[in-house]
Coordinates of C-alpha atoms and ligand atoms in Angstrom, one line a residue:
M1210 CA 78.7 107.0 52.2
N1211 CA 77.8 104.3 50.2
R1212 CA 80.7 103.5 48.1
N1213 CA 81.8 100.8 44.9
I1214 CA 84.6 98.4 45.6
T1215 CA 86.5 96.6 43.0
S1216 CA 89.7 94.3 42.9
V1217 CA 92.3 96.3 41.0
I1218 CA 95.1 94.8 39.1
A1219 CA 98.0 96.5 36.9
G1220 CA 96.2 99.8 38.0
N1221 CA 92.7 98.8 36.0
E1222 CA 90.0 98.8 38.3
E1223 CA 87.9 94.9 37.9
T1224 CA 84.4 96.3 37.6
G1225 CA 82.7 93.1 36.9
A1226 CA 82.0 90.5 39.3
P1227 CA 82.5 87.3 38.5
G1228 CA 82.7 85.9 41.9
G1229 CA 79.5 87.9 42.7
R1230 CA 78.7 91.3 44.7
F1231 CA 79.0 91.3 48.2
R1232 CA 77.4 93.8 50.9
S1233 CA 79.9 94.9 52.7
V1234 CA 77.9 96.1 56.3
N1235 CA 78.1 98.5 59.8
P1236 CA 77.8 95.6 62.2
A1237 CA 76.8 97.6 65.0
A1238 CA 74.0 99.0 62.7
T1239 CA 73.2 96.5 59.8
S1240 CA 70.7 98.4 57.6
E1241 CA 73.6 101.0 57.3
V1242 CA 75.7 99.4 53.9
V1243 CA 79.4 100.7 53.9
A1244 CA 80.1 98.9 50.3
E1245 CA 79.2 97.3 47.8
V1246 CA 81.5 94.7 46.7
A1247 CA 82.5 93.3 43.2
L1248 CA 83.8 89.5 43.9
G1249 CA 86.5 88.2 41.5
S1250 CA 87.3 84.5 40.4
A1251 CA 90.0 81.9 40.7
K1252 CA 90.8 83.7 37.5
M1253 CA 91.2 87.0 38.3
F1254 CA 93.8 86.1 41.2
A1255 CA 96.0 84.1 38.7
D1256 CA 95.6 87.4 36.5
A1257 CA 97.1 89.3 39.4
A1258 CA 99.7 87.2 40.3
R1259 CA 100.7 87.3 36.4
A1260 CA 100.5 90.8 36.8
A1261 CA 103.0 91.2 39.4
R1262 CA 105.5 88.7 38.0
A1263 CA 105.1 91.6 35.2
A1264 CA 106.3 93.8 37.3
K1265 CA 108.6 92.3 39.5
L1266 CA 111.9 93.0 37.4
S1267 CA 111.0 96.8 37.0
W1268 CA 110.3 96.8 41.5
S1269 CA 113.0 94.8 42.1
D1270 CA 115.4 97.5 40.4
V1271 CA 114.9 100.3 42.2
P1272 CA 116.9 100.9 44.8
A1273 CA 116.1 99.5 48.5
P1274 CA 116.7 103.1 49.5
V1275 CA 114.7 104.7 46.9
R1276 CA 111.9 102.3 47.7
G1277 CA 112.3 103.1 51.8
R1278 CA 111.7 106.8 50.6
A1279 CA 108.2 105.4 49.7
I1280 CA 107.6 103.5 52.6
A1281 CA 108.2 106.9 54.6
H1282 CA 106.2 108.3 52.4
I1283 CA 103.1 106.0 52.8
G1284 CA 104.2 106.5 56.5
R1285 CA 103.1 110.4 56.4
L1286 CA 100.3 109.3 53.8
V1287 CA 98.3 107.4 56.5
E1288 CA 99.2 109.6 59.5
A1289 CA 97.7 112.7 57.3
N1290 CA 94.6 110.1 57.1
A1291 CA 94.8 108.3 60.4
E1292 CA 91.0 109.7 61.0
S1293 CA 89.5 109.5 58.5
L1294 CA 90.8 105.6 58.3
A1295 CA 89.8 105.0 61.5
R1296 CA 86.6 105.6 61.3
L1297 CA 86.4 103.8 58.4
V1298 CA 87.6 100.3 60.7
T1299 CA 85.1 101.7 63.0
R1300 CA 82.2 101.4 60.6
E1301 CA 83.1 98.0 59.2
I1302 CA 84.2 95.6 61.3
G1303 CA 82.8 97.8 64.6
K1304 CA 86.5 98.1 66.3
P1305 CA 85.8 100.9 68.7
Y1306 CA 87.0 103.9 67.6
A1307 CA 90.0 104.6 70.1
E1308 CA 91.1 100.9 68.9
A1309 CA 91.0 101.8 65.8
L1310 CA 93.6 104.7 65.8
G1311 CA 95.7 102.6 67.6
E1312 CA 95.3 100.3 64.3
V1313 CA 96.3 102.9 62.0
R1314 CA 99.3 104.0 64.6
E1315 CA 100.7 100.1 64.3
I1316 CA 100.6 101.1 60.4
V1317 CA 102.7 104.0 60.6
D1318 CA 105.1 102.3 63.5
T1319 CA 105.8 99.8 60.5
C1320 CA 106.6 102.4 58.1
D1321 CA 108.7 104.0 60.4
F1322 CA 110.5 100.7 61.4
F1323 CA 110.7 99.9 57.5
L1324 CA 111.8 103.1 55.7
G1325 CA 115.0 102.7 57.4
E1326 CA 116.0 99.0 56.4
G1327 CA 115.7 100.7 52.7
R1328 CA 119.4 102.0 53.4
R1329 CA 120.6 98.8 55.4
L1330 CA 119.1 95.5 53.7
Y1331 CA 122.9 94.5 54.8
G1332 CA 124.5 91.2 53.0
Q1333 CA 127.9 90.4 54.8
T1334 CA 131.2 89.8 54.0
V1335 CA 132.6 86.2 54.9
P1336 CA 136.4 85.1 55.0
S1337 CA 137.4 82.7 52.7
E1338 CA 139.4 79.0 53.6
M1339 CA 141.6 79.7 50.4
P1340 CA 143.9 83.1 49.8
D1341 CA 143.0 85.5 47.1
K1342 CA 139.3 84.6 47.4
Q1343 CA 136.0 86.3 49.2
L1344 CA 132.5 85.1 50.0
F1345 CA 129.8 87.6 50.2
T1346 CA 126.0 86.9 51.1
F1347 CA 123.2 89.0 49.6
R1348 CA 119.1 89.7 50.0
N1349 CA 117.3 89.3 47.4
P1350 CA 113.8 90.0 46.8
V1351 CA 111.6 86.5 46.8
G1352 CA 109.7 88.1 44.1
V1353 CA 105.8 87.6 43.8
V1354 CA 104.4 87.2 47.4
A1355 CA 100.6 87.3 47.6
V1356 CA 98.8 87.8 50.8
I1357 CA 95.9 86.9 52.1
T1358 CA 94.7 88.3 55.3
A1359 CA 91.5 88.5 57.9
G1360 CA 89.6 91.7 58.4
N1361 CA 89.9 91.7 62.6
F1362 CA 92.5 93.9 61.6
P1363 CA 91.6 95.2 58.8
V1364 CA 94.5 97.2 58.0
A1365 CA 97.9 97.1 60.6
V1366 CA 97.9 93.2 60.0
P1367 CA 98.1 93.4 56.4
S1368 CA 100.7 96.1 56.8
W1369 CA 102.8 93.7 58.1
Y1370 CA 102.6 91.8 55.3
L1371 CA 103.0 94.6 52.8
V1372 CA 105.4 96.9 53.9
P1373 CA 108.6 94.8 54.4
A1374 CA 107.4 92.9 50.9
L1375 CA 107.3 96.0 49.0
L1376 CA 110.4 97.3 50.8
C1377 CA 112.5 93.7 50.2
G1378 CA 111.8 94.0 46.5
N1379 CA 109.0 92.3 46.1
C1380 CA 105.2 92.7 44.3
V1381 CA 102.6 91.7 45.9
V1382 CA 98.7 90.2 45.0
W1383 CA 96.6 91.2 48.9
K1384 CA 93.3 89.5 48.6
P1385 CA 92.0 91.1 52.2
A1386 CA 88.7 89.7 53.8
E1387 CA 85.3 90.7 51.8
Y1388 CA 83.4 92.0 54.6
A1389 CA 86.4 94.6 55.5
S1390 CA 87.1 95.5 51.9
A1391 CA 86.0 99.1 52.1
S1392 CA 88.9 99.2 54.8
A1393 CA 91.7 97.4 52.6
R1394 CA 90.9 99.2 48.8
A1395 CA 91.5 102.7 51.2
L1396 CA 94.6 101.4 52.5
Y1397 CA 95.8 100.3 48.8
E1398 CA 94.6 103.8 47.6
L1399 CA 97.2 105.2 50.5
L1400 CA 100.1 102.6 50.2
V1401 CA 100.2 102.8 45.7
R1402 CA 99.6 106.9 46.5
G1403 CA 101.6 107.7 48.7
G1404 CA 104.3 104.8 47.5
G1405 CA 104.3 106.3 43.8
L1406 CA 103.7 102.4 43.1
P1407 CA 104.3 101.8 39.4
D1408 CA 101.1 99.6 38.3
G1409 CA 101.2 96.0 39.2
V1410 CA 103.1 96.6 42.1
L1411 CA 100.5 96.0 44.0
N1412 CA 97.2 94.2 43.0
L1413 CA 94.2 94.0 45.1
V1414 CA 91.5 90.9 44.6
L1415 CA 88.5 90.9 46.1
A1416 CA 87.2 87.2 46.3
D1417 CA 86.1 84.2 48.2
G1418 CA 88.2 82.1 49.7
D1419 CA 87.2 78.9 47.2
E1420 CA 87.9 81.5 44.6
T1421 CA 91.6 82.5 45.8
F1422 CA 92.4 79.1 46.9
A1423 CA 91.4 78.0 43.5
G1424 CA 93.9 81.1 42.1
L1425 CA 96.7 80.6 44.2
D1426 CA 96.6 77.0 43.1
I1427 CA 96.5 78.0 39.6
A1428 CA 99.0 80.7 40.1
L1429 CA 101.7 78.8 42.2
G1430 CA 101.5 76.1 39.5
E1431 CA 102.3 78.7 36.8
G1432 CA 105.2 79.7 39.1
C1433 CA 103.5 83.4 39.6
V1434 CA 103.7 83.0 43.4
D1435 CA 106.7 82.8 45.1
K1436 CA 105.3 83.3 49.1
V1437 CA 102.2 82.7 50.8
G1438 CA 101.8 85.2 53.2
F1439 CA 99.1 83.7 55.3
T1440 CA 96.1 85.5 58.6
G1441 CA 93.8 83.6 59.3
S1442 CA 92.2 80.5 61.3
S1443 CA 94.0 77.3 62.0
K1444 CA 92.1 75.0 59.6
V1445 CA 92.8 77.0 56.9
G1446 CA 95.9 77.6 57.4
A1447 CA 96.9 73.9 57.3
R1448 CA 95.2 73.8 53.9
I1449 CA 97.8 76.7 52.9
G1450 CA 100.0 75.1 53.8
E1451 CA 99.7 72.2 52.4
L1452 CA 99.0 73.4 48.7
T1453 CA 102.5 76.1 49.1
G1454 CA 103.8 72.1 50.5
R1455 CA 103.3 70.9 47.3
H1456 CA 104.6 73.5 45.0
L1457 CA 107.7 73.4 47.3
Q1458 CA 106.7 76.9 48.0
S1459 CA 106.9 78.1 52.1
A1460 CA 104.1 80.2 53.6
C1461 CA 104.6 82.5 56.6
L1462 CA 101.1 81.0 58.7
E1463 CA 99.7 83.5 61.2
L1464 CA 96.3 81.6 62.9
G1465 CA 94.4 80.9 65.9
G1466 CA 95.5 81.2 69.6
K1467 CA 94.4 80.1 73.0
N1468 CA 95.9 82.1 74.8
P1469 CA 96.9 81.2 78.1
M1470 CA 97.2 83.8 81.4
V1471 CA 98.4 82.2 84.9
V1472 CA 97.7 84.4 87.8
T1473 CA 100.0 83.8 90.4
P1474 CA 99.6 84.1 94.3
S1475 CA 102.4 86.7 94.6
A1476 CA 100.1 88.9 91.1
D1477 CA 98.9 91.9 91.1
I1478 CA 95.2 91.5 91.1
D1479 CA 93.5 94.4 90.4
L1480 CA 96.4 94.7 87.2
A1481 CA 95.6 90.6 86.6
V1482 CA 92.2 91.7 86.6
A1483 CA 92.6 94.4 84.1
A1484 CA 94.5 92.7 81.7
A1485 CA 91.9 90.3 81.7
L1486 CA 89.7 92.7 80.9
F1487 CA 91.3 94.0 78.0
S1488 CA 92.4 91.0 76.1
G1489 CA 89.3 88.8 77.1
F1490 CA 87.1 91.4 75.8
G1491 CA 88.4 94.0 73.9
T1492 CA 87.7 93.7 70.0
A1493 CA 85.0 91.8 71.7
G1494 CA 87.9 88.5 71.7
Q1495 CA 88.6 89.0 67.9
R1496 CA 92.0 89.2 68.1
C1497 CA 94.3 86.1 67.5
T1498 CA 96.1 87.3 70.9
S1499 CA 92.6 86.8 72.8
L1500 CA 92.8 86.1 75.9
G1501 CA 91.5 82.1 75.9
T1502 CA 91.8 81.0 79.5
V1503 CA 92.5 83.0 82.9
I1504 CA 94.7 79.4 85.0
V1505 CA 94.3 81.2 88.3
H1506 CA 96.1 80.0 91.3
E1507 CA 94.2 78.1 94.3
D1508 CA 95.1 80.3 96.7
V1509 CA 93.7 83.5 94.8
R1510 CA 91.4 81.9 93.0
E1511 CA 88.1 83.5 94.7
E1512 CA 89.4 87.2 94.5
F1513 CA 90.4 87.2 91.0
T1514 CA 87.3 85.7 89.7
G1515 CA 85.1 87.8 92.0
Q1516 CA 87.0 90.7 91.0
L1517 CA 87.0 89.7 87.3
D1518 CA 83.2 89.4 87.5
E1519 CA 82.7 93.1 88.6
A1520 CA 84.7 94.1 86.0
T1521 CA 83.1 92.6 83.5
R1522 CA 79.5 93.8 84.5
Q1523 CA 80.5 96.8 84.6
A1524 CA 82.4 97.4 81.3
P1525 CA 80.8 99.5 79.0
V1526 CA 80.0 97.2 75.9
G1527 CA 77.9 98.7 72.3
D1528 CA 78.3 101.9 70.1
P1529 CA 82.0 101.5 69.0
F1530 CA 82.2 105.5 68.5
R1531 CA 81.2 105.7 72.5
D1532 CA 83.8 105.0 75.3
V1533 CA 83.1 101.2 75.3
V1534 CA 85.4 98.0 75.6
Y1535 CA 83.7 96.7 73.1
G1536 CA 81.4 96.3 70.2
P1537 CA 79.5 93.9 67.8
M1538 CA 81.1 91.2 66.5
L1539 CA 83.0 91.4 62.7
N1540 CA 80.1 90.4 60.7
A1541 CA 77.0 88.2 60.9
R1542 CA 79.2 85.2 60.3
F1543 CA 81.2 85.7 63.3
G1544 CA 77.8 86.1 65.8
R1545 CA 76.4 82.9 64.3
R1546 CA 80.5 81.1 64.5
F1547 CA 80.1 82.3 68.4
E1548 CA 76.8 80.8 69.0
E1549 CA 78.1 77.6 68.0
Y1550 CA 80.9 78.0 70.8
L1551 CA 78.3 78.9 73.5
G1552 CA 76.5 75.8 72.4
W1553 CA 79.5 73.9 73.7
I1554 CA 79.0 75.0 77.3
Q1555 CA 78.2 72.6 80.1
P1556 CA 75.8 72.2 82.9
Y1557 CA 78.5 71.7 85.2
H1558 CA 79.8 75.6 84.0
R1559 CA 78.9 78.8 86.1
L1560 CA 78.7 81.9 84.0
L1561 CA 79.5 85.4 85.0
G1562 CA 80.4 88.3 83.7
S1563 CA 77.0 89.6 82.7
T1564 CA 73.5 89.7 82.8
G1565 CA 73.0 87.4 80.5
T1566 CA 74.2 85.1 77.9
G1567 CA 74.0 85.0 74.0
R1568 CA 73.1 87.8 71.4
I1569 CA 71.9 91.1 73.1
T1570 CA 68.3 92.2 72.5
A1571 CA 65.6 93.9 74.5
R1572 CA 64.6 90.4 75.8
N1573 CA 68.2 89.5 76.8
P1574 CA 69.1 92.7 78.0
R1575 CA 72.6 93.3 79.0
E1576 CA 72.9 96.5 81.5
G1577 CA 74.4 100.0 80.6
F1578 CA 74.7 98.3 77.8
L1579 CA 75.2 102.0 75.1
G1580 CA 73.0 102.6 71.7
D1581 CA 70.7 100.6 70.5
P1582 CA 71.4 96.2 70.8
E1583 CA 68.9 95.2 68.2
A1584 CA 70.6 97.4 65.6
G1585 CA 73.7 95.5 65.4
I1586 CA 75.7 92.0 66.6
F1587 CA 76.6 93.0 70.0
Y1588 CA 76.9 89.5 72.8
H1589 CA 77.2 89.2 76.1
P1590 CA 80.7 89.2 77.1
T1591 CA 81.0 85.3 79.2
I1592 CA 82.8 84.1 81.7
V1593 CA 83.1 80.0 82.2
T1594 CA 84.1 78.8 85.5
G1595 CA 84.9 75.4 85.8
L1596 CA 86.5 74.8 82.7
R1597 CA 87.9 70.7 82.4
E1598 CA 90.8 69.1 80.6
E1599 CA 88.9 67.4 77.8
D1600 CA 86.2 70.4 77.2
A1601 CA 86.3 71.9 74.1
L1602 CA 86.3 75.7 75.5
F1603 CA 89.2 74.4 76.9
R1604 CA 91.0 73.2 74.4
E1605 CA 89.6 75.1 71.4
E1606 CA 89.9 78.9 70.2
T1607 CA 86.4 80.7 70.6
F1608 CA 86.8 83.8 68.4
G1609 CA 84.4 86.3 70.4
P1610 CA 83.8 87.5 73.9
L1611 CA 84.3 84.1 75.6
V1612 CA 86.7 83.6 78.9
G1613 CA 87.5 80.3 80.5
L1614 CA 89.3 80.1 84.3
M1615 CA 90.4 77.7 85.9
G1616 CA 92.3 77.2 88.8
Y1617 CA 95.8 75.4 89.5
R1618 CA 97.9 74.8 92.3
D1619 CA 102.3 74.4 91.2
L1620 CA 103.6 76.2 88.8
D1621 CA 104.2 73.0 86.6
E1622 CA 100.7 72.0 86.3
A1623 CA 99.8 75.8 85.3
I1624 CA 102.7 75.4 82.2
R1625 CA 101.0 71.9 81.3
L1626 CA 97.6 73.5 80.9
A1627 CA 98.7 77.0 79.4
N1628 CA 100.2 74.7 76.6
A1629 CA 97.3 71.5 76.6
P1630 CA 95.4 73.1 74.0
G1631 CA 98.8 72.8 71.8
Y1632 CA 98.2 76.5 70.6
G1633 CA 101.2 78.1 71.0
L1634 CA 100.6 82.0 70.5
S1635 CA 100.9 84.4 73.2
A1636 CA 101.2 83.3 76.6
A1637 CA 101.1 85.8 79.8
I1638 CA 101.6 85.7 83.5
Y1639 CA 101.2 87.6 86.5
T1640 CA 103.6 87.1 89.2
R1641 CA 106.2 89.3 91.2
D1642 CA 108.8 86.5 91.3
P1643 CA 111.6 86.8 88.5
A1644 CA 112.1 83.1 88.8
E1645 CA 108.8 82.2 88.6
A1646 CA 108.6 84.2 85.3
F1647 CA 111.6 82.7 83.5
R1648 CA 110.4 79.4 84.3
F1649 CA 107.0 79.9 82.2
R1650 CA 109.2 81.9 79.7
R1651 CA 111.0 78.6 78.9
G1652 CA 107.8 76.4 79.6
V1653 CA 105.5 77.9 77.6
S1654 CA 105.2 77.2 74.0
A1655 CA 104.2 80.1 72.8
G1656 CA 106.5 82.3 70.7
M1657 CA 105.0 85.5 72.4
V1658 CA 105.3 85.7 76.2
S1659 CA 104.2 88.8 79.2
I1660 CA 105.2 89.5 82.1
N1661 CA 102.6 91.2 84.2
N1662 CA 100.8 92.4 80.5
S1663 CA 98.1 91.0 79.2
T1664 CA 98.2 88.7 75.5
S1665 CA 96.7 90.8 73.2
G1666 CA 98.8 94.2 72.5
A1667 CA 102.3 93.2 70.8
E1668 CA 104.3 95.8 70.2
A1669 CA 104.9 96.6 66.2
H1670 CA 108.4 95.6 66.0
L1671 CA 109.0 92.3 67.6
P1672 CA 108.9 89.5 66.6
F1673 CA 104.8 88.1 65.6
G1674 CA 104.1 84.9 65.6
G1675 CA 103.2 81.1 66.9
N1676 CA 104.2 77.9 66.9
G1677 CA 102.0 74.6 66.7
K1678 CA 97.9 75.3 65.8
S1679 CA 98.9 79.3 65.9
G1680 CA 101.7 78.7 63.0
N1681 CA 104.6 77.1 61.3
G1682 CA 107.3 79.0 63.3
S1683 CA 107.5 81.7 60.7
R1684 CA 107.7 85.3 62.4
Q1685 CA 106.1 88.5 61.5
S1686 CA 107.8 92.7 61.9
G1687 CA 111.1 94.3 62.7
I1688 CA 114.0 92.2 61.2
W1689 CA 112.6 89.2 61.6
V1690 CA 110.2 89.3 58.7
L1691 CA 113.1 90.2 56.1
D1692 CA 113.7 86.5 56.2
Q1693 CA 110.3 86.0 54.5
F1694 CA 110.4 88.3 52.0
T1695 CA 114.0 88.1 51.5
R1696 CA 116.5 85.3 49.8
W1697 CA 119.5 84.8 50.9
Q1698 CA 122.2 84.3 47.9
S1699 CA 125.5 83.8 48.6
M1700 CA 128.6 84.9 46.6
N1701 CA 132.3 83.4 46.3
W1702 CA 134.4 85.5 44.2
D1703 CA 138.3 83.8 43.5
Y1704 CA 140.5 86.4 42.0
S1705 CA 144.0 83.9 42.6
G1706 CA 144.0 82.9 38.9
S1707 CA 144.0 79.3 40.3
L1708 CA 141.1 76.8 40.9
Q1709 CA 141.6 76.6 43.8
K1710 CA 139.2 73.8 45.1
A1711 CA 137.4 74.0 48.5
Q1712 CA 137.8 71.8 51.6
M1713 CA 141.1 70.1 49.1
D1714 CA 143.4 73.2 48.4
V1715 CA 143.0 74.3 51.9
A1716 CA 146.7 75.4 53.9
E1717 CA 147.1 73.5 56.7
L1718 CA 149.3 75.1 60.0
N1719 CA 151.2 73.3 62.1
A1720 CA 149.7 72.3 65.1
D1721 CA 151.9 70.6 68.0
E1722 CA 148.7 69.0 69.9
S1723 CA 151.3 66.7 72.1
Y1724 CA 152.7 69.6 74.4
R1725 CA 152.2 69.7 77.5
L1726 CA 152.9 72.7 80.4
T1727 CA 155.1 71.0 83.3
D1728 CA 155.2 72.0 86.9
Ligands
UN1_2529 C1 95.8 89.3 65.1 O1 94.7 89.8 65.5 O2 95.9 88.8 64.0 O3 99.4 92.1 69.1 C2 96.7 90.1 65.9 C3 98.0 92.4 69.5 C4 97.8 93.4 67.8 C5 97.3 92.4 66.4 C6 97.0 91.2 66.8 N1 99.1 94.0 67.9 O4 97.1 92.4 69.8

């Protein structure tokens, strides 16, 4: 099944392709075209922002509980289409089907959380310093939100932005990754149809990065975008942050990670190995929460390394519709970039985990591979031991199936190593010692900490986000994301009939501060 995918602005399909045409292919079988995509231009992005601005008032006037019902219906419609959406995700970006189903579940969870928020969106009543005066706070929608997302979670991560943004009364321009266009268009349909969204409330723009950036600049300049949500690389995130800052706007940035896992002497080693395998190689290591480096205590290093090597060798890799730990890279572009990371391997490193390194082919086979490796873009899992602190492999995110491993002697050193690369998204520790767990939580710079759980697999209603190179401190999900998509408005109401001046016309009670108790 081959689809033609276009952008949709104010309910109209944009059949022209001013940005050229793009083929979205199945990365597990690259001869299979999943979609032909008509790409838009900077102008199209700016047009979409104008359409969103035009729809802004009518959507924010819809009562929040009614918007909550729209989210409820979206959740049910996604649930009813779960298998076909998951199949499309697997075909388009190669995520194993079980994981794709989990990804779709994450949209439903997000809808379940926010459908009730339509009946809350609480403001406060606050006492005044003066009589016959009352203070209030209100959450106002920000206006138009531009959402730019990556393709590794082509539907779940966008829903973390789109669902609360819409619930809060905002109109949206969504620019997904081109290589995940078919999945994005499918989610767009479920949102618009399930929510009964009027034209212009949600607009989909398919475009490359440069056109999007130029379009965002125009739209920000015209005052058509009031908030930007971006999930992607730290490098692009910095550019988006700079651009929004120039227009006095703030971006919600969810960027890369070099997520550490500390394995202490008291750890349950079997558990830690299972977690390292899942978070290091699940989704072919292409989650922002994927494991970067295992920092393992010297006393258990040999045991842990041996077991992780064995488990990784045994792990089924291949056709994502079969029962595999991981399938192909998301897209050829990620394969090429992963080759660059492999180029950072030094002669003093020791490689474990597979029968080869690099692309899996007939001449560079992976034992137990499920399917035809040459049909797609598959890479060997690689464990790199003997890492040094100055190594690029230790310091930089290596989006792909690669895990580093190094030793430590005391917890302070482990915490220092965990923070050294300067990211701060997710961090894990395996320990049976509560004091160690709390010392780690306090010392580590990550926005999300796991105790005896892997670095990936965050639940959809806890604050999600990072610090340092992983983001600018913004948080998604749960009640915390409301602060991204609403702005507080305060109101005071004086019904005294006189001009009561704050800080000046305030009654004082006579306190006797000289009073002392006598023995
Ligand atoms: C991402 O890779 O951008 O915590 C998000 C996790 C997923 C989300 C990852 N729930 O691994």
